XYZ file of C-alpha atoms in Angstrom:
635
model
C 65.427 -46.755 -247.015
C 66.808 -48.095 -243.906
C 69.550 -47.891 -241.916
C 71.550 -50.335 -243.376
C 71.925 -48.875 -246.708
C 71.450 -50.904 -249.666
C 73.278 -54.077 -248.968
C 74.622 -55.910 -245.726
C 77.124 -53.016 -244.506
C 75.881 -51.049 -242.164
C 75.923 -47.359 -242.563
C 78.007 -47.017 -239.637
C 81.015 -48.943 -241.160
C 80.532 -47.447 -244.606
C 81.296 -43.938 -242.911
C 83.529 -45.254 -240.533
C 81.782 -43.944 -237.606
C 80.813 -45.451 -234.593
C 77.003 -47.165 -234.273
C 74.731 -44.092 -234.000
C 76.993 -41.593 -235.538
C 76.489 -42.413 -239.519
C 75.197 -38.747 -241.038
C 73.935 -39.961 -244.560
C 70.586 -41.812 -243.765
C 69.587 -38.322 -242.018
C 70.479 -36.432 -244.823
C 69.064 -38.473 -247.546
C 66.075 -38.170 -245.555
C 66.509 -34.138 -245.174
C 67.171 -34.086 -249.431
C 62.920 -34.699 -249.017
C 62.164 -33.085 -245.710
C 60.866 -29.211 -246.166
C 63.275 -26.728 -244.596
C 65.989 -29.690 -244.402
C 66.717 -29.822 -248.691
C 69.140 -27.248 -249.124
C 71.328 -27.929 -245.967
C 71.217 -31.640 -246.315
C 72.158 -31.255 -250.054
C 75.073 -29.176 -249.462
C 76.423 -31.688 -246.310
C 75.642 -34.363 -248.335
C 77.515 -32.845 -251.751
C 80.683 -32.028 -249.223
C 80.900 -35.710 -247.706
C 80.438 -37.914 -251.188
C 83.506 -34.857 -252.684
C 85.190 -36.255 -255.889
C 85.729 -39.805 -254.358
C 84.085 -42.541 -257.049
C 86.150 -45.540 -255.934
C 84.361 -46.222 -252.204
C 81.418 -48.514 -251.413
C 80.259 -45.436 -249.429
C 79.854 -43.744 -252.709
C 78.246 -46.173 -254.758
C 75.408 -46.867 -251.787
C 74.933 -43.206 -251.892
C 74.444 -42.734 -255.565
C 72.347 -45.266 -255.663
C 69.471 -43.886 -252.706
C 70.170 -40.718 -255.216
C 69.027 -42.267 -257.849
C 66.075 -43.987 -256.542
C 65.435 -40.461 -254.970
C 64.838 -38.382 -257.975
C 60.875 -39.149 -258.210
C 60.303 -37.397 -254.593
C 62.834 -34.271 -255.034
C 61.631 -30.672 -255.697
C 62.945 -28.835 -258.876
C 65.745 -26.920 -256.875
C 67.478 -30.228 -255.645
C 67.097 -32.222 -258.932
C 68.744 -29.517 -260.806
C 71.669 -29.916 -257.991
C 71.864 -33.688 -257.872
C 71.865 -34.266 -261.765
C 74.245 -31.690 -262.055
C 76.606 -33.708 -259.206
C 75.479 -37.119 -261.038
C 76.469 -35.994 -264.124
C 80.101 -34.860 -263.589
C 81.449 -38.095 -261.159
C 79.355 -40.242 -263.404
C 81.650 -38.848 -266.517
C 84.393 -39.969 -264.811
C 83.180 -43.210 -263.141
C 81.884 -44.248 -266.922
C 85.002 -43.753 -268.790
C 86.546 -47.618 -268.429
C 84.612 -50.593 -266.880
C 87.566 -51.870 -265.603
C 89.960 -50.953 -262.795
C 88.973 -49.382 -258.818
C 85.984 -47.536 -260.153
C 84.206 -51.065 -261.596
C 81.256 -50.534 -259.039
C 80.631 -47.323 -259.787
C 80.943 -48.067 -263.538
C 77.964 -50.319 -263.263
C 76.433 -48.469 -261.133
C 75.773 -45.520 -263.359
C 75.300 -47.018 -266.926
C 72.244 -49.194 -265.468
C 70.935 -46.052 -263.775
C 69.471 -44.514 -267.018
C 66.351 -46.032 -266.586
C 65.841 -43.565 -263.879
C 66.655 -40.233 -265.421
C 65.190 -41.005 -268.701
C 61.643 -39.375 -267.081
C 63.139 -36.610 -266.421
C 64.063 -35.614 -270.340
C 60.344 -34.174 -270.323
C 60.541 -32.429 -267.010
C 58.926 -28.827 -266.668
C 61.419 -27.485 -265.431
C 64.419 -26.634 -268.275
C 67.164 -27.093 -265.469
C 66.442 -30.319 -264.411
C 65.392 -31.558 -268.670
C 68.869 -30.174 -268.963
C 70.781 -32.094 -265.990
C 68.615 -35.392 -267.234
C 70.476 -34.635 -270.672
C 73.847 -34.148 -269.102
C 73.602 -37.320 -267.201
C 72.654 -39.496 -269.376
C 75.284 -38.258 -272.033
C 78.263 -38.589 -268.768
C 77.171 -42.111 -268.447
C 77.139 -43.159 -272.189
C 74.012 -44.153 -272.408
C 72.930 -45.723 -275.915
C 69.932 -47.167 -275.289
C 67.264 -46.313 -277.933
C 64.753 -46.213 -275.520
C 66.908 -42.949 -274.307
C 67.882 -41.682 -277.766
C 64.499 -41.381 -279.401
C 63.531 -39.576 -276.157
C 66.147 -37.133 -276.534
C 65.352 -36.258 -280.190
C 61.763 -36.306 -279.785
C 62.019 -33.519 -276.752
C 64.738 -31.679 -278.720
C 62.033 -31.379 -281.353
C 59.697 -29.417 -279.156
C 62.482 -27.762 -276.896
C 62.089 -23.932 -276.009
C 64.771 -23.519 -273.598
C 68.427 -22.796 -275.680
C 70.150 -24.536 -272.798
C 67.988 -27.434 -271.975
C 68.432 -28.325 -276.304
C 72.157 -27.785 -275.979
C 72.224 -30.372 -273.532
C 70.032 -32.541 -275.370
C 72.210 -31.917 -278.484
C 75.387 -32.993 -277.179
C 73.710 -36.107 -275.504
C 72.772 -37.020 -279.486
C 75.879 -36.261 -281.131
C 77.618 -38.266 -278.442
C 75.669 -41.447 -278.045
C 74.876 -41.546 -281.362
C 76.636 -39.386 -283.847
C 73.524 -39.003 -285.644
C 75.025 -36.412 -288.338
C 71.675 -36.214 -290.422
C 69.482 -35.667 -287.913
C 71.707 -32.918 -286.079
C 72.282 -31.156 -289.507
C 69.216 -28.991 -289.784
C 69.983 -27.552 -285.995
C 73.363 -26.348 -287.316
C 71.608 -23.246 -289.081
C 69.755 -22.591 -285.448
C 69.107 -18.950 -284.332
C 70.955 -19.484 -281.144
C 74.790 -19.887 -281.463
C 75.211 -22.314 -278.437
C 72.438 -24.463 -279.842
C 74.293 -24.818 -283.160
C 77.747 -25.284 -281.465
C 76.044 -28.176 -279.894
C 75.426 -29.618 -283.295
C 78.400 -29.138 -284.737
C 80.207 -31.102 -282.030
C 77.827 -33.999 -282.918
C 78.090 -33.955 -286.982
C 81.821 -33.196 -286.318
C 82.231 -36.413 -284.179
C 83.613 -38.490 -286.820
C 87.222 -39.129 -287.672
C 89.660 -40.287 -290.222
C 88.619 -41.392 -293.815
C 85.058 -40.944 -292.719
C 85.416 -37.562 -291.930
C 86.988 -36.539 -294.921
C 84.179 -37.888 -297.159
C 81.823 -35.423 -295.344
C 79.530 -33.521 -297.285
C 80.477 -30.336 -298.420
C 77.699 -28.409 -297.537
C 77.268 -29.727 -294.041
C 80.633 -29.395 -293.116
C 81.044 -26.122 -294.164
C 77.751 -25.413 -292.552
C 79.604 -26.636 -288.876
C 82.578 -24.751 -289.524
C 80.292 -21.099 -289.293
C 78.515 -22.716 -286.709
C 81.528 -23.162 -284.651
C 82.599 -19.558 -285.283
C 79.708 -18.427 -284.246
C 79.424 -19.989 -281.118
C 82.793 -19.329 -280.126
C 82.035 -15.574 -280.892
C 79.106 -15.773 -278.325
C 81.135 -17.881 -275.970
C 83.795 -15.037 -275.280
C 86.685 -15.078 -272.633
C 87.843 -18.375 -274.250
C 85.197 -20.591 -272.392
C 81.860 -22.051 -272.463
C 78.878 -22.285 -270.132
C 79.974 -24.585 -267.151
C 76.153 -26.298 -267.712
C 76.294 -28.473 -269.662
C 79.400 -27.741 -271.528
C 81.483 -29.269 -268.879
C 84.222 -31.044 -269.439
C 84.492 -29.834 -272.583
C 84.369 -25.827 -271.779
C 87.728 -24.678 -271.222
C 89.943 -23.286 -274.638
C 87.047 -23.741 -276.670
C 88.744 -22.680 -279.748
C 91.634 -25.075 -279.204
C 89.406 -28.230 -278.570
C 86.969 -27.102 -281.815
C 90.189 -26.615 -283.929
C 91.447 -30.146 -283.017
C 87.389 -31.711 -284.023
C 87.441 -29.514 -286.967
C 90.754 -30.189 -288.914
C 89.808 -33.843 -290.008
C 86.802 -32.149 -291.842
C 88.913 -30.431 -294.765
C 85.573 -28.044 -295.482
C 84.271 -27.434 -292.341
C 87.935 -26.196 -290.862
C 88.346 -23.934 -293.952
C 84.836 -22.207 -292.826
C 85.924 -21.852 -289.494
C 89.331 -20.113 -290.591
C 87.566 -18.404 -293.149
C 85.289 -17.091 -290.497
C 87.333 -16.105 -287.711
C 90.561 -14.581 -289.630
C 90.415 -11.129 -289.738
C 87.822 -10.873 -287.006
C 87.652 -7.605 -285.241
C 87.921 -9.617 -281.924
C 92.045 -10.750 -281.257
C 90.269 -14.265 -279.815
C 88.920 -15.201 -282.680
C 91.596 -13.902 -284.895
C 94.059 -16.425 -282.937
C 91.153 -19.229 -283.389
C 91.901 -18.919 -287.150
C 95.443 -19.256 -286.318
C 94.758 -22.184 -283.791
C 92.213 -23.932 -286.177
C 94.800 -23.484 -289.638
C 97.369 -25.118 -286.814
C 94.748 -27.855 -286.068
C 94.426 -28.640 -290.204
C 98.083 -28.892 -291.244
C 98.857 -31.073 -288.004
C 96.618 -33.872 -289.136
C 97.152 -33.296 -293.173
C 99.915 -33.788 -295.277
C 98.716 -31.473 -298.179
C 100.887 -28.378 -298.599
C 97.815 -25.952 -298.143
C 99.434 -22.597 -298.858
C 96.206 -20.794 -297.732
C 96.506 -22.009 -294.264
C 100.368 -21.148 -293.699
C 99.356 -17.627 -294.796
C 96.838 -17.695 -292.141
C 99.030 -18.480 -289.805
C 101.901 -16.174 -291.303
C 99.452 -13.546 -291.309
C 99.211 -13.706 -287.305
C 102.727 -12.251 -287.356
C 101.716 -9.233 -288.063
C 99.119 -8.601 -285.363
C 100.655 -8.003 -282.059
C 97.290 -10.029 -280.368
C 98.057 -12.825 -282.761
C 101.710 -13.094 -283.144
C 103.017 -15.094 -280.537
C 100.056 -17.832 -281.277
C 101.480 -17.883 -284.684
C 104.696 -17.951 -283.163
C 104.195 -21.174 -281.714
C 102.484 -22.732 -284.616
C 105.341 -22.193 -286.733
C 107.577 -23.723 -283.896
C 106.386 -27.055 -284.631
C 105.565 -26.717 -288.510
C 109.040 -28.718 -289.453
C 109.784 -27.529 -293.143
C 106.372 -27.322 -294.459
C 106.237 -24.164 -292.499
C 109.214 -22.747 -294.684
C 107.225 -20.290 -296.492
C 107.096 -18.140 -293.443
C 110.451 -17.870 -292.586
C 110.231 -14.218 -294.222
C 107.686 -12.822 -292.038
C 108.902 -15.028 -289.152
C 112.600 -12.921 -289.223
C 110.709 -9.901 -289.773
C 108.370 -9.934 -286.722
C 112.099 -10.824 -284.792
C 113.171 -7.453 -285.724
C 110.220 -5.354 -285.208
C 109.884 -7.297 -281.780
C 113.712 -5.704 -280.927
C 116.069 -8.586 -282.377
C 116.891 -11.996 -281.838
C 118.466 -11.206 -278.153
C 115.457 -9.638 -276.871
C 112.475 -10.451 -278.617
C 110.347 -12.610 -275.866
C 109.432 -15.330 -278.238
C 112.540 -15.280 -279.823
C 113.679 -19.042 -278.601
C 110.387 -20.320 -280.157
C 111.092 -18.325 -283.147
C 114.507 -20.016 -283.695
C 113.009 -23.607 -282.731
C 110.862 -22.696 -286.140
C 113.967 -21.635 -288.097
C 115.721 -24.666 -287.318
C 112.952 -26.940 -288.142
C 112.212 -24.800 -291.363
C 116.035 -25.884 -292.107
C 116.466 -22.028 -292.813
C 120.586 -21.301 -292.616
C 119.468 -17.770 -290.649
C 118.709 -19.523 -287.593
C 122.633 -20.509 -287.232
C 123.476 -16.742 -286.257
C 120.067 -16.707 -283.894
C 121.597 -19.836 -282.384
C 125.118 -18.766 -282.152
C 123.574 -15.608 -280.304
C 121.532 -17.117 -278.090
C 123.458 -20.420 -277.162
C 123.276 -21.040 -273.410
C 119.888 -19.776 -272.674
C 118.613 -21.823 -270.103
C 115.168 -23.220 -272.277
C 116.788 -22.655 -275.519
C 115.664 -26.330 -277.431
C 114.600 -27.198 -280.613
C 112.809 -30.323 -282.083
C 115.338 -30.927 -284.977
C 118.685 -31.547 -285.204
C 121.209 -28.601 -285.831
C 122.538 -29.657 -289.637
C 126.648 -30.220 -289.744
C 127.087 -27.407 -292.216
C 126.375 -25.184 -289.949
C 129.373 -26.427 -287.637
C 132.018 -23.926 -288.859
C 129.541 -21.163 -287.493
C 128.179 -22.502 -284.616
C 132.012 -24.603 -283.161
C 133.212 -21.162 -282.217
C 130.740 -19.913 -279.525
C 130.113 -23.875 -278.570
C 133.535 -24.228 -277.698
C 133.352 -20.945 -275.397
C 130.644 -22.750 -273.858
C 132.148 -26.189 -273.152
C 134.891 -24.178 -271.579
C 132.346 -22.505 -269.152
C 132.118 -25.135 -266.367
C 129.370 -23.253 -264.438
C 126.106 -24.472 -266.917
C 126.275 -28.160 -267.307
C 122.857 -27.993 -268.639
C 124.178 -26.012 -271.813
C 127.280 -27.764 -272.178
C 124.711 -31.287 -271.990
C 123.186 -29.775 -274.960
C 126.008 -28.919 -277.213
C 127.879 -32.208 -276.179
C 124.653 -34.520 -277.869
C 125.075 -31.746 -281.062
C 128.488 -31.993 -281.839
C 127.961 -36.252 -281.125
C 125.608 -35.745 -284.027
C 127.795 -33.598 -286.124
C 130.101 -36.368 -286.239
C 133.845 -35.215 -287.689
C 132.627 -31.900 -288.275
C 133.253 -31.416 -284.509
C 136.809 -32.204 -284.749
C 138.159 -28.711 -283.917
C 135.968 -28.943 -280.519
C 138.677 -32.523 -279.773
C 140.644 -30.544 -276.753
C 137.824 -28.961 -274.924
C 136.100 -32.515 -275.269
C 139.390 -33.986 -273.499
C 139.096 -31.740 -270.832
C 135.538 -32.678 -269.868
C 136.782 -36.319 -269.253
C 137.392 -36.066 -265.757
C 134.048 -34.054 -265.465
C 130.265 -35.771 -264.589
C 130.218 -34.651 -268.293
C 132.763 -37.328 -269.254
C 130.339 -39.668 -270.509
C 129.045 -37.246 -273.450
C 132.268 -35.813 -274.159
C 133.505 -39.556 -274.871
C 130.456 -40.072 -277.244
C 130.797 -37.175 -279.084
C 134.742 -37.903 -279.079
C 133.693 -41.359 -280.396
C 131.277 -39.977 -283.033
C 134.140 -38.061 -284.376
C 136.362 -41.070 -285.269
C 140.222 -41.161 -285.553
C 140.481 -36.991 -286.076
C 139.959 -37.232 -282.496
C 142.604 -39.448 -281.637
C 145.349 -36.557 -280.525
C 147.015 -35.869 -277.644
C 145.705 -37.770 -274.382
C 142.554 -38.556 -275.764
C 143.194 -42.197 -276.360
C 144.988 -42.586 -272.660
C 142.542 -40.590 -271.002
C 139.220 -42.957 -272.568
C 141.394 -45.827 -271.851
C 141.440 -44.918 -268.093
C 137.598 -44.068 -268.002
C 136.815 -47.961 -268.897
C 137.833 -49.701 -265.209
C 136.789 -46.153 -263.756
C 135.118 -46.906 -260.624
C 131.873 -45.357 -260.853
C 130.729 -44.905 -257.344
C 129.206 -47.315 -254.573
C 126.763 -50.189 -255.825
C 127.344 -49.375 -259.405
C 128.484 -51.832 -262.094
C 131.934 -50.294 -263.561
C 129.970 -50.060 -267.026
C 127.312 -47.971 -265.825
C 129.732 -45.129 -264.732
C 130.219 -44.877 -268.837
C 132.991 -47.533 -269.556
C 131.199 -48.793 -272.260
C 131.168 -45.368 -274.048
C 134.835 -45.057 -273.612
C 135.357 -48.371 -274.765
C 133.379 -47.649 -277.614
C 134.492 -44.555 -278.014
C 138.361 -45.682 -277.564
C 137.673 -48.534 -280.315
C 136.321 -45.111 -282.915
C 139.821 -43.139 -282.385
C 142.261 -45.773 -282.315
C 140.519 -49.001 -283.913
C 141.623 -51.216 -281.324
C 138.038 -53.092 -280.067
C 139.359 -55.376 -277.363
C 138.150 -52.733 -274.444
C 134.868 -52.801 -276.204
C 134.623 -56.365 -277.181
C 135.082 -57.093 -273.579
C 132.982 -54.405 -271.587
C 130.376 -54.049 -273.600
C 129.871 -57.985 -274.338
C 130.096 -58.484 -270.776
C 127.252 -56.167 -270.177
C 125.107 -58.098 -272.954
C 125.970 -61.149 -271.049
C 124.486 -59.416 -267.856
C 120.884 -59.278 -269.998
C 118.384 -57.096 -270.088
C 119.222 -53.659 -269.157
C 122.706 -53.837 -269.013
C 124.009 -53.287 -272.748
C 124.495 -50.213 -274.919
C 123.363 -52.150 -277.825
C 123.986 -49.606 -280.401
C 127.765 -50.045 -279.375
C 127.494 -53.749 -280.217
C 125.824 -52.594 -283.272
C 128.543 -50.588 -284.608
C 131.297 -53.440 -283.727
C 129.818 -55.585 -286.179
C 130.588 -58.991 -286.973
C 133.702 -58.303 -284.663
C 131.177 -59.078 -281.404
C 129.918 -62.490 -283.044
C 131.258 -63.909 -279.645
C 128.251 -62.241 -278.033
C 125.159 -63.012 -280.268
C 124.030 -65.872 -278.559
C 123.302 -63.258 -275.369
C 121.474 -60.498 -278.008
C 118.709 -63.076 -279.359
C 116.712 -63.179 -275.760
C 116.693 -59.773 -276.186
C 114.950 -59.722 -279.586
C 111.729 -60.591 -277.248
C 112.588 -58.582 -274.027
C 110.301 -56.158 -272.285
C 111.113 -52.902 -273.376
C 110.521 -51.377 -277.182
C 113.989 -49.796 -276.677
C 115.550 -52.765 -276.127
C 113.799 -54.945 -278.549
C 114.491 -52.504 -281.344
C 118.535 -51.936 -280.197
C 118.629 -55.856 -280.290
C 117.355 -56.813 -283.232
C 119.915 -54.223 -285.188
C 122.766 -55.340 -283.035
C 121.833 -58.590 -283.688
C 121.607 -58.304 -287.398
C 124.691 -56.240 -287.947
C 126.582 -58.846 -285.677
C 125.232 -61.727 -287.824
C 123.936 -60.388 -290.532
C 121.017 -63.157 -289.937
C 117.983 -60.550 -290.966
C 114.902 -62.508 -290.282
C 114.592 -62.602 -286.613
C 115.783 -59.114 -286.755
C 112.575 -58.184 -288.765
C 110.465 -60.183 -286.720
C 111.532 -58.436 -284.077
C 111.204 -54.927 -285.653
C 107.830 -55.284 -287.217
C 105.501 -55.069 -284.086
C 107.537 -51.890 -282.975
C 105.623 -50.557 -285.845
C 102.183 -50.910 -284.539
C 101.873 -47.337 -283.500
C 101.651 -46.152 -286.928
C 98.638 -48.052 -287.638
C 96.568 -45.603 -285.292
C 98.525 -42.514 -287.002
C 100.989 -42.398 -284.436
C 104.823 -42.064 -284.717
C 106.669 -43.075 -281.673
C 110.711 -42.684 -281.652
C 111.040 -46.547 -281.342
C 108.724 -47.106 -284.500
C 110.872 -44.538 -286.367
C 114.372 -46.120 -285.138
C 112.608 -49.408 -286.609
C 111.678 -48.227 -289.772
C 115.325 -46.497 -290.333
C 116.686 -50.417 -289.768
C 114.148 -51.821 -291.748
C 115.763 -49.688 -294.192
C 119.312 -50.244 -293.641
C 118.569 -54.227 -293.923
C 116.932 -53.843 -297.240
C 115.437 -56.923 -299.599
C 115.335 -59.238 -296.340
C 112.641 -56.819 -294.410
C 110.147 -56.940 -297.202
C 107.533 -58.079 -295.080
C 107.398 -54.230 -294.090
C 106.571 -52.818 -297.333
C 102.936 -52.837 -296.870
C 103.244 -50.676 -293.759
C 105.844 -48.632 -295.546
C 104.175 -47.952 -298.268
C 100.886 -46.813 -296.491
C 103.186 -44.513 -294.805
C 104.074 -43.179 -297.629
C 101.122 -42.549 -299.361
C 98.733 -41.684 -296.392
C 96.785 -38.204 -296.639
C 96.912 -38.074 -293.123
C 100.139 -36.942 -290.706
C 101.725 -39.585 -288.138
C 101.487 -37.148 -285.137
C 103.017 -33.598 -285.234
C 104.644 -32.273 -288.210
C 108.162 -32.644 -287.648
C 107.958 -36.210 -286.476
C 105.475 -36.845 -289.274
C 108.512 -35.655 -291.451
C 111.030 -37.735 -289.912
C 108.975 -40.932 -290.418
C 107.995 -39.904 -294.250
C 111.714 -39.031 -295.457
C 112.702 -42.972 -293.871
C 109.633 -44.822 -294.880
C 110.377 -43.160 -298.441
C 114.363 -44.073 -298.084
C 113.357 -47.838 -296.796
C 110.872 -48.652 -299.550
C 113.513 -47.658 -302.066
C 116.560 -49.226 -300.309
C 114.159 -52.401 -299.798
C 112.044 -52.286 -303.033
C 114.816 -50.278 -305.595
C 112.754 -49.340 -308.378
C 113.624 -50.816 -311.854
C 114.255 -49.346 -315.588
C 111.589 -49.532 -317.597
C 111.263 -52.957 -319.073
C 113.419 -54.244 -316.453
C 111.458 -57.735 -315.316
């Protein structure tokens, strides 16, 4: 080693010291010098911190490296351990500010792979650690691992050389026969490695071995306790156990049915709300009904240590979860009513996505909370209910939060909303005027009484404040709006053509949309846009453009890459928007029936379950408004 480090910059510069001041030749040095180790080390440790990105680090690391022959047991144990969690992060993308250290610790394997057959079971377990942080898949390094697993005595020293395997390799046969191991960690380990596999694959699993990783994950979960693993070697992967073994479980039908199986009705509450988290897990990423699991998680109602995990399950389980509405209004009640219960908002998100009619007195009771939300839509028939209280609210000027809220409801409700028309009028000189005129517009000529008209007239040359375009204050909503109550479009025809005319950005395309062939003046400005940054935009342009034109091929060239996302299981609100206008444009977008139909007919669930729902019921309404089906003996 020498003062210069291992290239042409100087120490000195690397630390940013002056000549004669740099502090990590000395304590490289002291790493080997007796009664210097530990106090170098922990200097040393305390300089390098979490940094990765610095040419101080990478010189460092790599005198580290070439270091490990000459350190004593203590200090490799320390300096593997350090190795292994920056090199987990420095090895996670070659590209990007930590490139240098990216190459600098997936060529360093060479160097640890001694180490695998140390004496010492701390530093065979830090060899096994590092060379699983820097994804190391040499074969050299894998047939080292399993041959020292083979002869391992130390339960944490074959952990770590478990998870190396099952990560650089998924080797499921060979990890198998360690699932049925004596010591719970040690099968854990395995079943993270024969449950690495995803998708299809997973699903063809063997019975017996997945079922034989489910018990093995309850099991080591039970020994775990407190909701966390060992910090060595477990690391990153220690915290919420049962969460992150419920997510790698539920593509393996048989192996997450063991694991609920195992942990329901477990005499300790953190296992009980494993079952609960692992059932969660399964339905998430499957689209089969699987009573047995919703009565897992119903079951969690009942059991105070359990209920509010099943609580939130539930709040998210979109109508598949509808079986538990029972049990779900029952645990309300015992838990002191809808007004006071503590998990009462999250029980009425559940309500409303289980479509269940009870949630519109919850909602009506609880309107204006201040984190009061729900993933779904409130359905118009419950309008005569709910318009009551909502109108109290609009009327209450001091939450504009709540107000927000019930404005971008009763815009969905549509003319249902129509008794709501006067307190919508008075929020038109409010900063609420822009969603009062939306949901005003969404109602259509019922709302077109009094000084409605007049008043959205004046809001389209409003002046909307210093540096700001007159139709971002909201004039194209009143336009658009004023064109819905009194069916007069020039305001809208010329503000919100104008603002396609100003590009990207600029227009509220679904406003165009809805004008129709009445904006064919403007076309010419939407087709730029069918190719614009932006999925938004794209999507918004492409339906403008073909309900403007009704010209439906560049519109579904446009719209098919926006569903790209669902090929990787994915549902994004763009894709969905696309699919819905896919729909709507019918025999023209058949280029999207392959996509569609693999939609339809997938096992598997296109993210969460109410957005998997959302993207089912229109994939299922495109196909048939794009492929009708025909009479038998129809050619």
């Amino acid at each position: 080693m020498n003062e210069r480090g291992a290239g042409p910059v100087a120490w000195h510069v690397l630390e940013d010291v002056p000549p004669g001041r740099e502090e990590i030749p000395g304590l490289l040095r002291g790493l080997v010098a007796f009664g210097q180790r530990q106090k170098s080390w922990l200097r040393l440790e305390d300089k390098l911190g979490w940094s990765r990105d610095t040419p101080l680090f990478a010189h460092t690391v790599t005198h580290l490296f070439a270091l490990l022959p000459e350190l004593d047991d203590r200090r490799l144990v320390q300096v593997l351990d350090f190795l292994a969690r920056r090199g987990h992060g420095a090895c996670r993308s070659p590209v990007g500010v930590h490139r240098e250290a990216y190459e600098l610790f997936t060529n360093s394997w060479p160097h640890v792979l001694p180490l695998i057959a140390h004496r010492a079971p701390g530093v065979r377990t830090g060899a096994a650690w590092v060379l699983r942080s820097v994804r190391c898949t040499d074969p050299a390094a894998l047939d080292a691992l399993r041959r020292r697993a083979t002869v391992e005595d130390d339960p944490t020293a074959l952990t770590s050389q478990l998870l190396a395997v099952g990560k650089l390799s998924r080797d499921r046969e060979w990890l198998r026969p360690w699932l049925d191991h004596a010591h719970p960690l040690v099968a854990l380990a395995a079943a993270r490695g024969v449950l690495a596999r995803d998708g299809a694959e997973a699903a063809d699993g063997t019975e017996a071995a997945d079922d034989a990783a489910g018990r093995a994950v309850a099991r080591g979960l039970a020994a775990a306790g407190k909701q966390r693993l060992p910090d060595v070697p477990w690391w990153p992967f220690g915290y919420e156990p049962d969460k992150r073994f419920a997510r790698r479980t539920a593509p393996h039908p048989h192996a997450s049915a063991a694991l609920v199986a195992a942990t329901a009705g477990h005499p300790r509450a953190e296992l009980r709300r494993a079952a609960v988290r692992a059932a969660d897990a399964r339905l998430r990423y499957w689209r089969a009904p699987s009573p047995e699991l919703w009565d897992t998680v119903a079951a969690g109602l009942d059991d105070e240590h359990v209920a509010s995990a099943s609580v939130e399950v539930l709040a998210e389980g979109g109508t598949a979860a509808a079986s538990c509405a029972d049990r779900l209004v029952r645990h309300v009640e015992r838990s002191g009513g809808v007004t006071a219960a503590g998990n009462a908002d999250l029980a009425l998100r559940a309500l409303v996505g289980m479509d269940d009619d009870r949630a519109a007195d919850w909602y009506a009771a609880r309107l204006g909370r201040l984190w009061l939300n729900t993933p779904a839509p409130l359905p118009a028939r419950w309008a005569p209910h709910l318009l009551p209280v909502c109108r109290l609210r609009l009327a209450d000027r001091s939450r504009p939060d709540t107000a927000t809220r019930i404005l971008h409801t009763l815009a969905r409700w549509g003319p249902a909303a129509a008794p709501a028309v006067p307190e919508l009028v008075a929020l038109l000189d409010t900063p609420l005027a822009r969603a009062a005129a939306e949901a005003l517009g969404a109602i259509g000529p019922a709302a077109a009484t009094g000084s409605a008209p007049g008043l959205l007239a004046a809001l389209t040359t409003a002046d909307p404040g210093p540096g700001r375009h007159p139709w971002h204050g909201g004039a194209q909503t009143a336009a658009w709006a004023y064109w819905r109550l009194t069916g007069d479009p020039e305001p809208a025809l010329r503000i919100c053509g104008a603002a396609a005319r100003a590009g990207l950005g600029q227009p509220v395309l679904r406003y165009l949309a809805d004008l129709g062939p009445q904006a064919a003046p403007y076309a010419d400005a939407l087709r730029p846009l069918l190719t614009c940054p932006g999925a938004w935009s794209r999507v918004g342009a492409a339906e403008a453009w073909w309900r403007i034109t009704g010209d439906a091929a560049p519109a579904v060239a446009a719209l098919l890459p926006e569903l790209a996302p669902l090929a990787g299981h994915t549902t994004t609100l763009p894709a969905l928007r696309a699919v819905r206008i896919l729909g709507a444009i019918g025999g023209p977008a058949a280029s999207a029936l392959p996509v569609l139909h693999e939609v339809t007919s997938s096992p598997r669930r296109y993210g969460d379950i109410p957005a998997d729902e959302a993207l089912h019921r229109a994939a299922r309404k495109a196909l048939t408004a794009i492929d009708p089906p025909r009479a038998p003996g129809t050619p």
